[in-house]
Short mmCIF file of C-alpha atoms in Angstrom, two decimals:
data_model
loop_
_atom_site.label_atom_id
_atom_site.label_comp_id
_atom_site.label_asym_id
_atom_site.label_seq_id
_atom_site.Cartn_x
_atom_site.Cartn_y
_atom_site.Cartn_z
CA UNK Y 1 -19.70 -16.46 46.89
CA UNK Y 2 -22.85 -14.48 47.09
CA UNK Y 3 -21.94 -10.98 48.73
CA UNK Y 4 -22.99 -7.38 48.78
CA UNK Y 5 -20.43 -4.69 48.98
CA UNK Y 6 -21.29 -1.16 50.00
CA UNK Y 7 -19.59 2.05 49.24
CA UNK Y 8 -17.59 3.69 52.27
CA UNK Y 9 -18.43 6.02 54.97
CA UNK Y 10 -19.70 9.22 54.43
CA UNK Y 11 -19.61 12.59 56.57
CA UNK Y 12 -22.42 14.88 55.52
CA UNK Y 13 -23.74 18.27 56.26
CA UNK Y 14 -27.64 18.83 57.21
CA UNK Y 15 -29.16 19.42 53.71
CA UNK Y 16 -27.02 17.21 51.47
CA UNK Y 17 -27.92 14.24 49.76
CA UNK Y 18 -25.69 11.17 50.06
CA UNK Y 19 -26.10 8.16 47.44
CA UNK Y 20 -24.51 4.67 48.73
CA UNK Y 21 -23.65 2.02 46.31
CA UNK Y 22 -24.08 -1.90 46.89
CA UNK Y 23 -22.39 -4.16 44.43
CA UNK Y 24 -23.71 -7.64 44.15
CA UNK Y 25 -21.50 -10.69 43.26
CA UNK Y 26 -22.25 -14.17 42.97
CA UNK Y 27 -25.39 -13.58 41.43
CA UNK Y 28 -27.62 -10.93 39.72
CA UNK Y 29 -29.57 -8.32 40.58
CA UNK Y 30 -32.32 -9.26 38.36
CA UNK Y 31 -32.89 -12.58 40.38
CA UNK Y 32 -33.60 -11.23 43.73
CA UNK Y 33 -35.07 -7.72 45.35
CA UNK Y 34 -32.80 -5.25 46.99
CA UNK Y 35 -33.93 -3.95 50.26
CA UNK Y 36 -32.40 -1.12 51.96
CA UNK Y 37 -32.57 -0.86 56.31
CA UNK Y 38 -30.87 1.55 58.52
CA UNK Y 39 -29.61 1.38 61.91
CA UNK Y 40 -29.60 4.66 64.06
CA UNK Y 41 -26.96 4.35 66.69
CA UNK Y 42 -27.93 2.17 69.55
CA UNK Y 43 -31.27 1.63 67.89
CA UNK Y 44 -33.06 -1.33 66.26
CA UNK Y 45 -33.47 -1.75 62.45
CA UNK Y 46 -35.69 0.37 60.26
CA UNK Y 47 -36.81 -0.73 56.73
CA UNK Y 48 -36.40 2.27 54.22
CA UNK Y 49 -37.52 0.46 51.16
CA UNK Y 50 -37.15 -2.20 48.28
CA UNK Y 51 -36.61 -2.53 44.43
CA UNK Y 52 -38.03 -5.31 42.50
CA UNK Y 53 -36.01 -7.88 40.81
CA UNK Y 54 -37.61 -7.91 37.46
CA UNK Y 55 -39.06 -4.54 36.55
CA UNK Y 56 -37.70 -1.62 38.82
CA UNK Y 57 -40.96 -1.34 40.66
CA UNK Y 58 -40.07 0.16 44.04
CA UNK Y 59 -41.56 0.55 47.51
CA UNK Y 60 -40.89 2.73 50.34
CA UNK Y 61 -41.83 3.48 53.85
CA UNK Y 62 -43.91 6.33 54.78
CA UNK Y 63 -41.41 7.85 56.78
CA UNK Y 64 -38.71 7.54 54.29
CA UNK Y 65 -41.01 8.46 50.87
CA UNK Y 66 -39.93 11.77 49.56
CA UNK Y 67 -36.45 11.60 50.65
CA UNK Y 68 -35.41 8.12 49.81
CA UNK Y 69 -34.63 6.85 45.95
CA UNK Y 70 -33.68 3.42 45.28
CA UNK Y 71 -32.22 2.38 41.71
CA UNK Y 72 -29.82 0.10 40.30
CA UNK Y 73 -27.71 -0.50 37.39
CA UNK Y 74 -28.75 -4.11 36.00
CA UNK Y 75 -25.41 -3.90 33.79
CA UNK Y 76 -23.04 -3.23 36.49
CA UNK Y 77 -24.95 -5.43 38.92
CA UNK Y 78 -25.35 -2.42 41.46
CA UNK Y 79 -28.20 -0.85 43.59
CA UNK Y 80 -28.17 2.47 44.91
CA UNK Y 81 -29.80 4.20 47.82
CA UNK Y 82 -29.96 8.28 47.72
CA UNK Y 83 -31.21 9.96 50.93
CA UNK Y 84 -31.82 13.68 50.31
CA UNK Y 85 -32.41 16.60 52.70
CA UNK Y 86 -30.23 14.86 55.34
CA UNK Y 87 -30.93 15.82 58.94
CA UNK Y 88 -28.86 14.73 62.18
CA UNK Y 89 -31.44 11.96 62.89
CA UNK Y 90 -30.45 10.28 59.53
CA UNK Y 91 -26.95 9.23 60.92
CA UNK Y 92 -26.30 5.79 61.18
CA UNK Y 93 -25.36 2.72 59.14
CA UNK Y 94 -27.58 1.75 56.21
CA UNK Y 95 -27.72 -1.67 54.95
CA UNK Y 96 -28.32 -3.15 51.30
CA UNK Y 97 -30.07 -6.53 51.54
CA UNK Y 98 -30.95 -9.36 49.18
CA UNK Y 99 -34.62 -10.26 49.54
CA UNK Y 100 -37.86 -11.40 48.22
CA UNK Y 101 -40.29 -9.33 45.77
CA UNK Y 102 -43.36 -7.70 47.19
CA UNK Y 103 -46.65 -7.73 44.97
CA UNK Y 104 -49.83 -5.84 45.25
CA UNK Y 105 -52.52 -8.29 46.59
CA UNK Y 106 -55.40 -5.92 45.28
CA UNK Y 107 -56.52 -4.80 48.76
CA UNK Y 108 -54.10 -2.26 49.48
CA UNK Y 109 -51.09 -4.58 50.73
CA UNK Y 110 -47.89 -5.52 49.24
CA UNK Y 111 -47.16 -9.11 50.04
CA UNK Y 112 -44.33 -11.72 49.45
CA UNK Y 113 -45.25 -14.87 47.64
CA UNK Y 114 -44.47 -17.85 49.95
CA UNK Y 115 -42.54 -19.93 47.31
CA UNK Y 116 -40.62 -17.01 46.50
CA UNK Y 117 -39.52 -16.20 50.38
CA UNK Y 118 -36.18 -16.87 51.99
CA UNK Y 119 -35.67 -14.10 54.40
CA UNK Y 120 -33.43 -11.24 54.06
CA UNK Y 121 -30.68 -13.55 53.34
CA UNK Y 122 -27.54 -11.77 52.38
CA UNK Y 123 -26.53 -8.49 53.89
CA UNK Y 124 -24.06 -5.77 52.80
CA UNK Y 125 -21.19 -4.74 55.20
CA UNK Y 126 -23.00 -1.62 56.01
CA UNK Y 127 -22.26 1.91 55.18
CA UNK Y 128 -22.06 4.75 58.02
CA UNK Y 129 -23.38 8.09 57.47
CA UNK Y 130 -22.85 10.81 59.81
CA UNK Y 131 -24.65 14.14 59.48
CA UNK Y 132 -23.45 16.90 61.39
CA UNK Y 133 -22.76 20.52 60.84
CA UNK H 1 -48.16 -0.42 59.84
CA UNK H 2 -47.52 -4.01 61.67
CA UNK H 3 -46.05 -3.53 65.13
CA UNK H 4 -43.90 -5.93 66.70
CA UNK H 5 -44.24 -5.71 70.42
CA UNK H 6 -40.97 -5.10 72.55
CA UNK H 7 -39.61 -8.36 73.85
CA UNK H 8 -36.91 -8.21 76.83
CA UNK H 9 -34.20 -6.11 76.28
CA UNK H 10 -31.53 -8.17 77.76
CA UNK H 11 -31.18 -11.70 78.59
CA UNK H 12 -28.28 -13.26 80.53
CA UNK H 13 -27.66 -16.72 80.24
CA UNK H 14 -25.34 -19.37 81.51
CA UNK H 15 -23.54 -21.37 78.87
CA UNK H 16 -25.18 -24.70 78.23
CA UNK H 17 -28.57 -23.51 79.42
CA UNK H 18 -31.56 -22.67 77.11
CA UNK H 19 -32.73 -19.48 76.19
CA UNK H 20 -36.24 -18.12 74.95
CA UNK H 21 -36.94 -14.70 73.13
CA UNK H 22 -40.38 -14.15 72.66
CA UNK H 23 -41.99 -12.00 69.73
CA UNK H 24 -45.43 -10.80 69.08
CA UNK H 25 -46.88 -9.10 66.13
CA UNK H 26 -49.98 -6.84 66.21
CA UNK H 27 -51.64 -8.69 63.16
CA UNK H 28 -52.27 -12.43 62.37
CA UNK H 29 -50.45 -14.22 59.32
CA UNK H 30 -52.32 -14.95 56.22
CA UNK H 31 -51.70 -18.62 56.06
CA UNK H 32 -47.82 -18.18 56.04
CA UNK H 33 -45.70 -17.26 59.31
CA UNK H 34 -43.65 -14.52 57.74
CA UNK H 35 -41.82 -14.11 60.93
CA UNK H 36 -38.14 -14.14 60.68
CA UNK H 37 -35.46 -14.01 63.39
CA UNK H 38 -31.89 -12.14 62.96
CA UNK H 39 -28.83 -12.20 64.88
CA UNK H 40 -26.59 -9.14 65.05
CA UNK H 41 -23.29 -10.10 66.44
CA UNK H 42 -21.04 -7.14 67.87
CA UNK H 43 -20.01 -4.86 65.42
CA UNK H 44 -21.37 -7.09 62.53
CA UNK H 45 -24.06 -6.85 60.07
CA UNK H 46 -27.41 -8.61 60.99
CA UNK H 47 -27.61 -12.25 59.83
CA UNK H 48 -30.55 -14.39 58.89
CA UNK H 49 -31.30 -17.22 61.25
CA UNK H 50 -34.85 -18.20 60.85
CA UNK H 51 -37.38 -17.50 57.91
CA UNK H 52 -40.94 -18.20 57.49
CA UNK H 53 -41.33 -19.05 61.11
CA UNK H 54 -39.36 -22.20 61.44
CA UNK H 55 -36.99 -22.68 58.56
CA UNK H 56 -33.47 -22.35 59.83
CA UNK H 57 -31.12 -20.66 57.19
CA UNK H 58 -28.04 -22.38 55.96
CA UNK H 59 -25.25 -22.92 58.39
CA UNK H 60 -27.43 -22.35 61.70
CA UNK H 61 -27.15 -24.86 64.10
CA UNK H 62 -30.34 -26.93 64.97
CA UNK H 63 -30.12 -25.79 68.63
CA UNK H 64 -32.18 -22.41 67.04
CA UNK H 65 -35.69 -23.41 66.82
CA UNK H 66 -39.05 -21.35 66.85
CA UNK H 67 -42.25 -22.19 68.35
CA UNK H 68 -45.61 -20.56 67.94
CA UNK H 69 -47.94 -19.20 65.13
CA UNK H 70 -50.41 -16.55 64.49
CA UNK H 71 -49.39 -13.64 66.41
CA UNK H 72 -47.00 -15.11 69.05
CA UNK H 73 -43.26 -16.75 68.46
CA UNK H 74 -40.71 -17.73 70.59
CA UNK H 75 -36.99 -18.06 69.37
CA UNK H 76 -35.56 -21.03 71.60
CA UNK H 77 -31.93 -21.68 71.94
CA UNK H 78 -31.60 -25.32 73.50
CA UNK H 79 -28.19 -24.66 74.71
CA UNK H 80 -26.20 -21.24 74.34
CA UNK H 81 -22.81 -21.05 73.63
CA UNK H 82 -20.39 -18.23 73.71
CA UNK H 83 -20.65 -17.52 69.74
CA UNK H 84 -24.63 -16.83 70.36
CA UNK H 85 -23.97 -13.22 71.93
CA UNK H 86 -25.57 -10.31 70.38
CA UNK H 87 -28.93 -8.79 69.66
CA UNK H 88 -31.73 -11.03 68.16
CA UNK H 89 -34.49 -9.27 66.26
CA UNK H 90 -37.93 -10.59 65.19
CA UNK H 91 -39.36 -9.16 61.66
CA UNK H 92 -42.40 -9.39 60.18
CA UNK H 93 -42.17 -9.77 56.36
CA UNK H 94 -46.14 -10.43 55.63
CA UNK H 95 -46.33 -6.68 54.19
CA UNK H 96 -44.43 -3.63 53.62
CA UNK H 97 -43.42 -1.73 55.41
CA UNK H 98 -41.29 -4.46 56.92
CA UNK H 99 -41.09 -3.97 60.60
CA UNK H 100 -38.34 -5.35 63.07
CA UNK H 101 -38.77 -5.65 66.92
CA UNK H 102 -36.73 -3.60 69.26
CA UNK H 103 -34.32 -6.42 69.93
CA UNK H 104 -33.30 -8.87 72.79
CA UNK H 105 -29.62 -8.65 73.70
CA UNK H 106 -28.18 -12.14 74.76
CA UNK H 107 -25.40 -12.11 77.11
CA UNK H 108 -23.30 -14.59 78.91
CA UNK H 109 -23.29 -15.02 82.47
#
């Protein structure tokens, strides 16, 4: 069974860093990209970034750039997302998601390839991060 | 960034009746409709419903369909069932950053 299992809830203080793990089973992280999406309480979904399946290439949203680091351990089949310099507005649920890789198209954009695209098809159960003093 | 124009925040539907949820993107596709739909049931992670414009994900009933192309799409549920309640999100996957609509909550009358 293909699934992503994330680490447990975290309660952090402002200024701390948090690192969330995401263990893949039923497939290997070298076959598909891993995306990270977060959801603030009562809000929509926000894409944070992605790590490539093949070569550890990463791409972050401009908003999260500089504070988010996505990594992986291919031997353990685990992906990680670390968020530093936490603030109260980082409170929310963080999801790792299996999805397509993105490629630079030479004109300033990273785009997927249609033959490889099948949506964000497997979601982790979510990790709640609470940032409070 | 590509902006997904807000769709109705809430929709109240009688079981057995149809429902339509619109979604508009600020940018045209490039030959492929990189527009997905996700359903987040209460207390659960989002789940993929539709990818690449009109392709149902595995296990998704055929009462879920999408019409439209370019920048305007509509998710249509032919006959709403109680299990369809939740928040529906459209998402553009054309380029990074991937962006989501604000979501439409479907509730049963």
